[in-house]
Amino acid sequence: MKNLAKILRVNKKKFVLFISIYSFFFVSLTLIFQFQLKQEKADLLLFGKTADENDKTSLVSFIPLLSLESIFSKNNYFVEKLPPEETITLITTGDIIPARTVNFKMAQYNNFPYPFEKTAEFLKTSNLTLINLEAPLIKNCPLTNTGMIFCGDKRFVEGLIYADIDIVNLANNHALNYGIEGVNQTINLLNKNKILFTGFPINELTVKKIKDNKLGFLGWNLLNDFSEIEVLDTIKKAKEKVDLLIVSLHWGAEYEYYPSPWQKDLAHKIINQGADLIVGNHAHRIQPIEIYKNKLIIYAHGNFIFDQEWSQETKTGFITKIVFYQSKIVGLEVLPVFISDFSQPAFLEGEKKEQVINKLKEISLSF
């Protein structure tokens, strides 16, 4: 009997130990499963889906947040897997100034789409292409290769049509070089050719519907006196009317690689008020890309079409192709360009392309 009691006590201890170990592993596995479930649900909610829509969300639950690391590592394979009928693509460019030698070259060749001939094929690949047009398009624009009073021949609109440009920002420091009459001629030309514009009249929202999404566009020239309160209030009200809000800004100092502290501060305020994307220009030099609260800020693209042949920096720029999915920016492609013949950009390849991307990466990560 004593031996039997001893055996039972030993087996009881083993049984208790077994139950304890089993319970530990069961609870651990349950907690891990619950954590994964919560994480997956959080990922799905990030893209505006609910967990009972697994047939649609299984594809997007692994999409990472946009980051500088993902942009410059070219780790955008997941974007290609998104359903194209649900994505929206937007191309943005640097400064376009069809004046001075650019205008002279087009007239000389009698070829007004000439500046776009090496890039138009790519510009046509997006749902929308947004440019900064930094000169009025007028009749009888004088031919000159000097001066700071800019205009472009009205026939430059042939180039805009050829490149399938969809929307033009008119808010910049050369828009009024030929007075309000020059602006009106430009607007009439754009309207006639069904090209949208923003930035004039000031604070006016332009809306374009793409795939059941309302995209709103606002533009400001911040080189002159402006009301920050008015800008921020306009953005807040505009966001209530659209799904995505893109703000074009002409700002900052020329020929600098870095924007000023006030630009960064204002950019963050603009994002806080509801902007999804800030498209900056004016520096005539590439400037950083910043991700702030999962929104995108491009401080300056450099030049795209301009006659500043006097330095490598002013002949170099980049364009971007931005991918939106469910009202979020999920992808960004950077394509460096280089201007030749005072007027015509072309895409860089190989080592020269990598040099520009590495410079952009350097200034973006150090900003």
mmCIF file of C-alpha atoms in Angstrom:
data_model
loop_
_atom_site.group_PDB
_atom_site.id
_atom_site.type_symbol
_atom_site.label_atom_id
_atom_site.label_comp_id
_atom_site.label_asym_id
_atom_site.label_seq_id
_atom_site.Cartn_x
_atom_site.Cartn_y
_atom_site.Cartn_z
ATOM 1 C CA MET A 1 0.000 0.000 0.000
ATOM 2 C CA LYS A 2 2.807 2.384 0.827
ATOM 3 C CA ASN A 3 4.402 1.744 -2.557
ATOM 4 C CA LEU A 4 1.093 2.338 -4.307
ATOM 5 C CA ALA A 5 0.576 5.620 -2.462
ATOM 6 C CA LYS A 6 4.066 6.710 -3.396
ATOM 7 C CA ILE A 7 3.467 5.879 -7.047
ATOM 8 C CA LEU A 8 0.205 7.831 -7.033
ATOM 9 C CA ARG A 9 1.909 10.876 -5.456
ATOM 10 C CA VAL A 10 4.656 10.819 -8.101
ATOM 11 C CA ASN A 11 2.179 10.415 -10.944
ATOM 12 C CA LYS A 12 0.057 13.207 -9.512
ATOM 13 C CA LYS A 13 3.060 15.531 -9.560
ATOM 14 C CA LYS A 14 3.819 14.539 -13.140
ATOM 15 C CA PHE A 15 0.187 15.083 -14.092
ATOM 16 C CA VAL A 16 0.138 18.545 -12.504
ATOM 17 C CA LEU A 17 3.403 19.393 -14.254
ATOM 18 C CA PHE A 18 2.002 18.171 -17.559
ATOM 19 C CA ILE A 19 -1.166 20.221 -17.123
ATOM 20 C CA SER A 20 0.883 23.305 -16.217
ATOM 21 C CA ILE A 21 3.113 22.984 -19.277
ATOM 22 C CA TYR A 22 0.128 22.329 -21.525
ATOM 23 C CA SER A 23 -1.713 25.351 -20.118
ATOM 24 C CA PHE A 24 1.348 27.558 -20.588
ATOM 25 C CA PHE A 25 1.713 26.637 -24.254
ATOM 26 C CA PHE A 26 -2.025 26.883 -24.890
ATOM 27 C CA VAL A 27 -2.241 30.376 -23.393
ATOM 28 C CA SER A 28 0.919 31.464 -25.228
ATOM 29 C CA LEU A 29 -0.369 30.266 -28.578
ATOM 30 C CA THR A 30 -3.716 31.936 -27.938
ATOM 31 C CA LEU A 31 -2.050 35.258 -27.127
ATOM 32 C CA ILE A 32 0.171 35.045 -30.213
ATOM 33 C CA PHE A 33 -2.837 34.275 -32.397
ATOM 34 C CA GLN A 34 -4.819 37.169 -30.927
ATOM 35 C CA PHE A 35 -1.880 39.543 -31.453
ATOM 36 C CA GLN A 36 -1.531 38.500 -35.086
ATOM 37 C CA LEU A 37 -5.256 38.929 -35.569
ATOM 38 C CA LYS A 38 -5.173 42.430 -34.085
ATOM 39 C CA GLN A 39 -2.106 43.341 -36.150
ATOM 40 C CA GLU A 40 -3.760 42.128 -39.344
ATOM 41 C CA LYS A 41 -6.916 44.044 -38.499
ATOM 42 C CA ALA A 42 -4.858 47.184 -37.859
ATOM 43 C CA ASP A 43 -3.112 46.754 -41.194
ATOM 44 C CA LEU A 44 -6.436 46.351 -42.940
ATOM 45 C CA LEU A 45 -7.922 49.375 -41.236
ATOM 46 C CA LEU A 46 -4.905 51.374 -42.318
ATOM 47 C CA PHE A 47 -6.131 50.979 -45.862
ATOM 48 C CA GLY A 48 -9.775 51.605 -45.069
ATOM 49 C CA LYS A 49 -10.935 47.977 -45.105
ATOM 50 C CA THR A 50 -12.605 45.793 -42.513
ATOM 51 C CA ALA A 51 -11.607 42.288 -41.518
ATOM 52 C CA ASP A 52 -14.635 40.622 -43.107
ATOM 53 C CA GLU A 53 -13.496 41.702 -46.579
ATOM 54 C CA ASN A 54 -10.706 39.143 -46.766
ATOM 55 C CA ASP A 55 -11.172 38.571 -50.456
ATOM 56 C CA LYS A 56 -9.968 42.127 -51.100
ATOM 57 C CA THR A 57 -7.723 42.767 -48.143
ATOM 58 C CA SER A 58 -5.478 39.732 -48.385
ATOM 59 C CA LEU A 59 -3.605 41.579 -51.097
ATOM 60 C CA VAL A 60 -3.052 44.803 -49.196
ATOM 61 C CA SER A 61 -2.566 43.679 -45.604
ATOM 62 C CA PHE A 62 1.186 43.487 -46.146
ATOM 63 C CA ILE A 63 1.664 46.911 -47.761
ATOM 64 C CA PRO A 64 4.168 48.851 -45.639
ATOM 65 C CA LEU A 65 3.844 52.509 -44.818
ATOM 66 C CA LEU A 66 5.548 54.805 -47.296
ATOM 67 C CA SER A 67 9.037 55.729 -46.116
ATOM 68 C CA LEU A 68 12.214 57.242 -47.512
ATOM 69 C CA GLU A 69 13.830 53.839 -47.111
ATOM 70 C CA SER A 70 11.183 52.159 -49.275
ATOM 71 C CA ILE A 71 11.392 54.927 -51.887
ATOM 72 C CA PHE A 72 15.139 54.784 -52.311
ATOM 73 C CA SER A 73 15.406 51.013 -51.935
ATOM 74 C CA LYS A 74 12.954 50.686 -54.829
ATOM 75 C CA ASN A 75 11.047 48.194 -52.711
ATOM 76 C CA ASN A 76 7.716 48.861 -54.425
ATOM 77 C CA TYR A 77 7.003 45.385 -55.758
ATOM 78 C CA PHE A 78 3.676 45.339 -53.901
ATOM 79 C CA VAL A 79 2.383 48.326 -55.879
ATOM 80 C CA GLU A 80 2.435 46.276 -59.068
ATOM 81 C CA LYS A 81 0.172 43.701 -57.396
ATOM 82 C CA LEU A 82 -2.545 46.208 -56.522
ATOM 83 C CA PRO A 83 -5.698 46.076 -58.656
ATOM 84 C CA PRO A 84 -5.128 48.752 -61.348
ATOM 85 C CA GLU A 85 -8.797 49.653 -61.389
ATOM 86 C CA GLU A 86 -8.429 50.823 -57.778
ATOM 87 C CA THR A 87 -5.146 52.732 -58.026
ATOM 88 C CA ILE A 88 -4.614 56.327 -59.137
ATOM 89 C CA THR A 89 -1.311 57.570 -60.522
ATOM 90 C CA LEU A 90 -0.121 61.174 -60.611
ATOM 91 C CA ILE A 91 3.019 62.485 -62.314
ATOM 92 C CA THR A 92 4.608 65.739 -61.118
ATOM 93 C CA THR A 93 7.444 67.665 -62.759
ATOM 94 C CA GLY A 94 9.864 70.481 -62.075
ATOM 95 C CA ASP A 95 9.665 74.050 -63.345
ATOM 96 C CA ILE A 96 8.467 74.489 -66.918
ATOM 97 C CA ILE A 97 9.412 77.874 -68.363
ATOM 98 C CA PRO A 98 8.764 78.003 -72.126
ATOM 99 C CA ALA A 99 10.419 81.422 -72.371
ATOM 100 C CA ARG A 100 13.684 82.936 -73.626
ATOM 101 C CA THR A 101 15.847 80.308 -75.366
ATOM 102 C CA VAL A 102 13.203 77.588 -74.970
ATOM 103 C CA ASN A 103 10.776 79.742 -76.922
ATOM 104 C CA PHE A 104 13.476 80.633 -79.446
ATOM 105 C CA LYS A 105 14.325 76.947 -80.037
ATOM 106 C CA MET A 106 10.693 75.972 -80.570
ATOM 107 C CA ALA A 107 10.220 78.817 -83.053
ATOM 108 C CA GLN A 108 13.514 78.011 -84.795
ATOM 109 C CA TYR A 109 12.508 74.365 -85.281
ATOM 110 C CA ASN A 110 8.855 75.286 -85.837
ATOM 111 C CA ASN A 111 8.163 72.479 -83.397
ATOM 112 C CA PHE A 112 6.340 73.471 -80.227
ATOM 113 C CA PRO A 113 6.067 69.956 -78.760
ATOM 114 C CA TYR A 114 9.879 69.717 -79.095
ATOM 115 C CA PRO A 115 10.686 70.106 -75.352
ATOM 116 C CA PHE A 116 8.487 67.088 -74.534
ATOM 117 C CA GLU A 117 9.627 64.725 -77.276
ATOM 118 C CA LYS A 118 11.884 62.579 -75.059
ATOM 119 C CA THR A 119 9.578 62.394 -72.040
ATOM 120 C CA ALA A 120 6.013 62.525 -73.386
ATOM 121 C CA GLU A 121 5.650 58.767 -73.681
ATOM 122 C CA PHE A 122 6.165 58.375 -69.943
ATOM 123 C CA LEU A 123 4.085 61.436 -69.020
ATOM 124 C CA LYS A 124 1.135 59.786 -70.744
ATOM 125 C CA THR A 125 1.264 56.713 -68.494
ATOM 126 C CA SER A 126 -0.445 58.285 -65.474
ATOM 127 C CA ASN A 127 -4.062 59.077 -64.725
ATOM 128 C CA LEU A 128 -3.055 62.711 -64.215
ATOM 129 C CA THR A 129 0.021 64.824 -64.940
ATOM 130 C CA LEU A 130 0.513 68.063 -62.995
ATOM 131 C CA ILE A 131 3.007 70.742 -64.078
ATOM 132 C CA ASN A 132 4.132 74.175 -62.918
ATOM 133 C CA LEU A 133 3.813 76.552 -65.887
ATOM 134 C CA GLU A 134 6.046 79.480 -65.028
ATOM 135 C CA ALA A 135 5.306 81.840 -67.910
ATOM 136 C CA PRO A 136 2.138 83.153 -69.534
ATOM 137 C CA LEU A 137 1.333 81.787 -72.994
ATOM 138 C CA ILE A 138 0.498 84.736 -75.230
ATOM 139 C CA LYS A 139 0.289 85.731 -78.856
ATOM 140 C CA ASN A 140 3.208 87.753 -80.225
ATOM 141 C CA CYS A 141 5.597 86.661 -77.488
ATOM 142 C CA PRO A 142 8.916 88.347 -78.439
ATOM 143 C CA LEU A 143 11.861 86.106 -79.327
ATOM 144 C CA THR A 144 14.778 86.721 -76.992
ATOM 145 C CA ASN A 145 17.373 84.765 -75.051
ATOM 146 C CA THR A 146 17.856 87.341 -72.301
ATOM 147 C CA GLY A 147 15.858 89.115 -69.606
ATOM 148 C CA MET A 148 13.680 88.122 -66.681
ATOM 149 C CA ILE A 149 10.289 89.055 -68.119
ATOM 150 C CA PHE A 150 8.999 85.691 -69.292
ATOM 151 C CA CYS A 151 6.426 84.634 -71.834
ATOM 152 C CA GLY A 152 5.876 81.633 -74.047
ATOM 153 C CA ASP A 153 4.320 81.421 -77.483
ATOM 154 C CA LYS A 154 0.685 80.401 -77.300
ATOM 155 C CA ARG A 155 1.568 77.498 -79.613
ATOM 156 C CA PHE A 156 3.356 75.875 -76.672
ATOM 157 C CA VAL A 157 -0.075 74.504 -75.815
ATOM 158 C CA GLU A 158 0.602 72.031 -78.638
ATOM 159 C CA GLY A 159 3.329 70.604 -76.425
ATOM 160 C CA LEU A 160 0.984 70.359 -73.440
ATOM 161 C CA ILE A 161 -1.508 68.453 -75.564
ATOM 162 C CA TYR A 162 1.205 66.233 -77.049
ATOM 163 C CA ALA A 163 2.452 65.293 -73.554
ATOM 164 C CA ASP A 164 -1.101 64.783 -72.281
ATOM 165 C CA ILE A 165 -0.762 67.378 -69.522
ATOM 166 C CA ASP A 166 -3.922 67.400 -67.407
ATOM 167 C CA ILE A 167 -3.525 70.225 -64.916
ATOM 168 C CA VAL A 168 -1.330 73.322 -64.727
ATOM 169 C CA ASN A 169 -0.302 75.324 -61.670
ATOM 170 C CA LEU A 170 -0.297 79.044 -62.523
ATOM 171 C CA ALA A 171 0.695 80.349 -59.090
ATOM 172 C CA ASN A 172 4.307 81.485 -59.456
ATOM 173 C CA ASN A 173 6.434 84.617 -59.612
ATOM 174 C CA HIS A 174 6.375 84.947 -63.423
ATOM 175 C CA ALA A 175 2.657 84.405 -64.012
ATOM 176 C CA LEU A 176 1.979 88.154 -64.122
ATOM 177 C CA ASN A 177 5.003 89.160 -66.218
ATOM 178 C CA TYR A 178 2.581 90.284 -68.924
ATOM 179 C CA GLY A 179 -0.064 91.525 -66.542
ATOM 180 C CA ILE A 180 -3.538 90.208 -65.992
ATOM 181 C CA GLU A 181 -4.025 90.147 -69.761
ATOM 182 C CA GLY A 182 -1.248 87.572 -70.076
ATOM 183 C CA VAL A 183 -2.869 85.413 -67.401
ATOM 184 C CA ASN A 184 -6.260 85.690 -69.093
ATOM 185 C CA GLN A 185 -4.805 84.686 -72.463
ATOM 186 C CA THR A 186 -3.223 81.654 -70.811
ATOM 187 C CA ILE A 187 -6.436 80.652 -69.053
ATOM 188 C CA ASN A 188 -8.470 81.026 -72.241
ATOM 189 C CA LEU A 189 -5.972 78.850 -74.078
ATOM 190 C CA LEU A 190 -6.096 76.167 -71.385
ATOM 191 C CA ASN A 191 -9.892 76.218 -71.245
ATOM 192 C CA LYS A 192 -10.118 75.946 -75.023
ATOM 193 C CA ASN A 193 -7.977 72.815 -74.916
ATOM 194 C CA LYS A 194 -9.663 71.338 -71.835
ATOM 195 C CA ILE A 195 -6.576 71.551 -69.638
ATOM 196 C CA LEU A 196 -7.353 72.201 -65.978
ATOM 197 C CA PHE A 197 -5.480 74.796 -63.945
ATOM 198 C CA THR A 198 -5.042 75.859 -60.345
ATOM 199 C CA GLY A 199 -3.485 78.806 -58.504
ATOM 200 C CA PHE A 200 -5.623 81.429 -60.196
ATOM 201 C CA PRO A 201 -7.920 82.853 -58.954
ATOM 202 C CA ILE A 202 -6.193 82.578 -55.600
ATOM 203 C CA ASN A 203 -7.690 80.111 -53.070
ATOM 204 C CA GLU A 204 -9.902 78.488 -55.721
ATOM 205 C CA LEU A 205 -10.177 74.700 -55.571
ATOM 206 C CA THR A 206 -9.954 72.693 -58.791
ATOM 207 C CA VAL A 207 -11.497 69.213 -58.676
ATOM 208 C CA LYS A 208 -10.974 66.254 -60.987
ATOM 209 C CA LYS A 209 -12.797 62.947 -60.522
ATOM 210 C CA ILE A 210 -10.771 59.802 -61.193
ATOM 211 C CA LYS A 211 -12.169 56.304 -60.577
ATOM 212 C CA ASP A 212 -14.855 57.573 -58.194
ATOM 213 C CA ASN A 213 -12.278 59.594 -56.226
ATOM 214 C CA LYS A 214 -12.379 63.372 -56.069
ATOM 215 C CA LEU A 215 -8.905 64.869 -56.371
ATOM 216 C CA GLY A 216 -8.594 68.493 -55.307
ATOM 217 C CA PHE A 217 -5.843 70.885 -56.409
ATOM 218 C CA LEU A 218 -4.763 74.175 -54.853
ATOM 219 C CA GLY A 219 -1.804 76.365 -55.776
ATOM 220 C CA TRP A 220 -0.035 79.316 -54.175
ATOM 221 C CA ASN A 221 2.882 81.579 -54.948
ATOM 222 C CA LEU A 222 4.471 82.053 -51.521
ATOM 223 C CA LEU A 223 7.254 84.360 -52.717
ATOM 224 C CA ASN A 224 5.028 87.401 -52.323
ATOM 225 C CA ASP A 225 3.103 88.482 -49.256
ATOM 226 C CA PHE A 226 0.536 85.875 -48.282
ATOM 227 C CA SER A 227 -1.711 85.095 -45.349
ATOM 228 C CA GLU A 228 -0.733 81.837 -43.676
ATOM 229 C CA ILE A 229 -4.054 81.783 -41.844
ATOM 230 C CA GLU A 230 -5.930 82.138 -45.137
ATOM 231 C CA VAL A 231 -3.900 79.378 -46.794
ATOM 232 C CA LEU A 232 -4.450 76.945 -43.926
ATOM 233 C CA ASP A 233 -8.150 77.757 -43.666
ATOM 234 C CA THR A 234 -8.609 77.245 -47.415
ATOM 235 C CA ILE A 235 -6.895 73.845 -47.206
ATOM 236 C CA LYS A 236 -9.031 72.728 -44.281
ATOM 237 C CA LYS A 237 -12.259 73.646 -46.084
ATOM 238 C CA ALA A 238 -11.081 72.114 -49.359
ATOM 239 C CA LYS A 239 -10.293 68.763 -47.749
ATOM 240 C CA GLU A 240 -13.921 68.445 -46.692
ATOM 241 C CA LYS A 241 -14.919 68.399 -50.380
ATOM 242 C CA VAL A 242 -12.420 65.897 -51.812
ATOM 243 C CA ASP A 243 -10.891 62.490 -51.182
ATOM 244 C CA LEU A 244 -7.318 63.552 -51.974
ATOM 245 C CA LEU A 245 -5.889 67.053 -51.753
ATOM 246 C CA ILE A 246 -2.774 68.094 -53.692
ATOM 247 C CA VAL A 247 -1.190 71.465 -52.924
ATOM 248 C CA SER A 248 1.273 73.120 -55.344
ATOM 249 C CA LEU A 249 3.632 75.641 -53.768
ATOM 250 C CA HIS A 250 6.050 78.059 -55.416
ATOM 251 C CA TRP A 251 8.395 78.911 -52.583
ATOM 252 C CA GLY A 252 11.820 79.134 -50.988
ATOM 253 C CA ALA A 253 15.238 80.340 -52.108
ATOM 254 C CA GLU A 254 16.712 79.652 -55.524
ATOM 255 C CA TYR A 255 19.760 77.440 -56.113
ATOM 256 C CA GLU A 256 19.733 75.866 -52.643
ATOM 257 C CA TYR A 257 19.655 72.137 -51.915
ATOM 258 C CA TYR A 258 17.723 72.554 -48.674
ATOM 259 C CA PRO A 259 14.480 74.390 -47.901
ATOM 260 C CA SER A 260 14.390 76.833 -45.030
ATOM 261 C CA PRO A 261 12.986 76.060 -41.557
ATOM 262 C CA TRP A 262 9.886 78.155 -42.243
ATOM 263 C CA GLN A 263 9.117 76.030 -45.319
ATOM 264 C CA LYS A 264 9.320 72.831 -43.292
ATOM 265 C CA ASP A 265 7.162 74.323 -40.549
ATOM 266 C CA LEU A 266 4.543 75.527 -43.034
ATOM 267 C CA ALA A 267 4.575 72.218 -44.909
ATOM 268 C CA HIS A 268 3.777 70.364 -41.697
ATOM 269 C CA LYS A 269 0.949 72.783 -40.908
ATOM 270 C CA ILE A 270 -0.472 72.271 -44.406
ATOM 271 C CA ILE A 271 -0.410 68.495 -43.956
ATOM 272 C CA ASN A 272 -2.026 68.871 -40.535
ATOM 273 C CA GLN A 273 -4.871 70.817 -42.158
ATOM 274 C CA GLY A 274 -5.636 67.994 -44.584
ATOM 275 C CA ALA A 275 -3.270 68.046 -47.569
ATOM 276 C CA ASP A 276 -2.176 64.617 -48.794
ATOM 277 C CA LEU A 277 0.618 65.801 -51.062
ATOM 278 C CA ILE A 278 2.705 68.970 -51.389
ATOM 279 C CA VAL A 279 4.294 69.593 -54.786
ATOM 280 C CA GLY A 280 6.986 72.257 -54.495
ATOM 281 C CA ASN A 281 9.050 74.165 -57.046
ATOM 282 C CA HIS A 282 11.042 77.371 -57.671
ATOM 283 C CA ALA A 283 14.524 76.421 -56.415
ATOM 284 C CA HIS A 284 15.755 75.366 -59.906
ATOM 285 C CA ARG A 285 17.631 72.685 -58.018
ATOM 286 C CA ILE A 286 16.529 69.381 -56.530
ATOM 287 C CA GLN A 287 15.460 69.491 -52.885
ATOM 288 C CA PRO A 288 14.457 66.855 -50.307
ATOM 289 C CA ILE A 289 11.515 64.531 -50.249
ATOM 290 C CA GLU A 290 9.924 64.215 -46.806
ATOM 291 C CA ILE A 291 7.384 61.808 -45.357
ATOM 292 C CA TYR A 292 5.335 63.466 -42.619
ATOM 293 C CA LYS A 293 2.411 61.674 -40.966
ATOM 294 C CA ASN A 294 2.390 59.233 -43.894
ATOM 295 C CA LYS A 295 1.888 62.135 -46.311
ATOM 296 C CA LEU A 296 4.349 63.247 -48.986
ATOM 297 C CA ILE A 297 6.214 66.550 -49.309
ATOM 298 C CA ILE A 298 8.357 67.238 -52.385
ATOM 299 C CA TYR A 299 10.097 70.528 -51.673
ATOM 300 C CA ALA A 300 11.449 71.106 -55.209
ATOM 301 C CA HIS A 301 11.916 68.972 -58.330
ATOM 302 C CA GLY A 302 14.603 71.087 -59.992
ATOM 303 C CA ASN A 303 14.107 72.233 -63.581
ATOM 304 C CA PHE A 304 12.176 70.290 -66.186
ATOM 305 C CA ILE A 305 12.010 72.664 -69.164
ATOM 306 C CA PHE A 306 14.179 75.780 -68.826
ATOM 307 C CA ASP A 307 17.216 77.303 -70.536
ATOM 308 C CA GLN A 308 19.557 77.488 -67.523
ATOM 309 C CA GLU A 309 22.477 75.716 -69.210
ATOM 310 C CA TRP A 310 25.090 77.412 -67.034
ATOM 311 C CA SER A 311 25.431 74.587 -64.471
ATOM 312 C CA GLN A 312 24.901 70.856 -64.093
ATOM 313 C CA GLU A 313 22.623 71.523 -61.119
ATOM 314 C CA THR A 314 20.228 73.739 -63.084
ATOM 315 C CA LYS A 315 20.136 71.268 -65.978
ATOM 316 C CA THR A 316 19.208 68.440 -63.612
ATOM 317 C CA GLY A 317 15.826 67.643 -62.133
ATOM 318 C CA PHE A 318 13.467 64.783 -61.456
ATOM 319 C CA ILE A 319 9.864 63.889 -62.033
ATOM 320 C CA THR A 320 7.805 61.649 -59.782
ATOM 321 C CA LYS A 321 5.117 59.078 -60.362
ATOM 322 C CA ILE A 322 2.960 58.776 -57.264
ATOM 323 C CA VAL A 323 0.591 55.874 -56.624
ATOM 324 C CA PHE A 324 -2.558 56.323 -54.528
ATOM 325 C CA TYR A 325 -4.585 53.406 -53.186
ATOM 326 C CA GLN A 326 -7.682 53.879 -51.063
ATOM 327 C CA SER A 327 -6.857 57.540 -50.458
ATOM 328 C CA LYS A 328 -3.318 56.747 -49.295
ATOM 329 C CA ILE A 329 0.026 57.259 -51.015
ATOM 330 C CA VAL A 330 1.512 53.770 -51.292
ATOM 331 C CA GLY A 331 4.243 54.209 -53.900
ATOM 332 C CA LEU A 332 6.630 56.765 -55.358
ATOM 333 C CA GLU A 333 8.944 56.448 -58.343
ATOM 334 C CA VAL A 334 11.683 59.047 -58.878
ATOM 335 C CA LEU A 335 12.982 59.580 -62.418
ATOM 336 C CA PRO A 336 15.948 61.952 -62.895
ATOM 337 C CA VAL A 337 16.119 64.087 -66.039
ATOM 338 C CA PHE A 338 18.785 66.187 -67.710
ATOM 339 C CA ILE A 339 18.152 69.154 -70.037
ATOM 340 C CA SER A 340 19.953 69.507 -73.374
ATOM 341 C CA ASP A 341 19.743 72.046 -76.191
ATOM 342 C CA PHE A 342 18.566 74.682 -73.674
ATOM 343 C CA SER A 343 15.069 73.221 -73.778
ATOM 344 C CA GLN A 344 14.656 69.444 -73.924
ATOM 345 C CA PRO A 345 14.795 67.092 -70.915
ATOM 346 C CA ALA A 346 15.562 63.392 -71.260
ATOM 347 C CA PHE A 347 15.618 60.613 -68.697
ATOM 348 C CA LEU A 348 18.998 59.777 -67.224
ATOM 349 C CA GLU A 349 20.183 56.183 -67.178
ATOM 350 C CA GLY A 350 22.903 54.129 -65.556
ATOM 351 C CA GLU A 351 25.525 55.790 -63.393
ATOM 352 C CA LYS A 352 24.294 59.339 -64.039
ATOM 353 C CA LYS A 353 20.803 58.371 -62.936
ATOM 354 C CA GLU A 354 22.138 56.776 -59.754
ATOM 355 C CA GLN A 355 24.206 59.879 -58.974
ATOM 356 C CA VAL A 356 21.082 62.060 -58.962
ATOM 357 C CA ILE A 357 19.069 59.549 -56.935
ATOM 358 C CA ASN A 358 21.904 59.206 -54.426
ATOM 359 C CA LYS A 359 22.117 62.992 -54.073
ATOM 360 C CA LEU A 360 18.364 63.195 -53.545
ATOM 361 C CA LYS A 361 18.587 60.393 -50.990
ATOM 362 C CA GLU A 362 21.440 62.161 -49.188
ATOM 363 C CA ILE A 363 19.660 65.487 -48.837
ATOM 364 C CA SER A 364 16.349 63.819 -47.947
ATOM 365 C CA LEU A 365 17.776 61.643 -45.178
ATOM 366 C CA SER A 366 19.829 64.508 -43.728
ATOM 367 C CA PHE A 367 16.976 67.037 -43.821
#
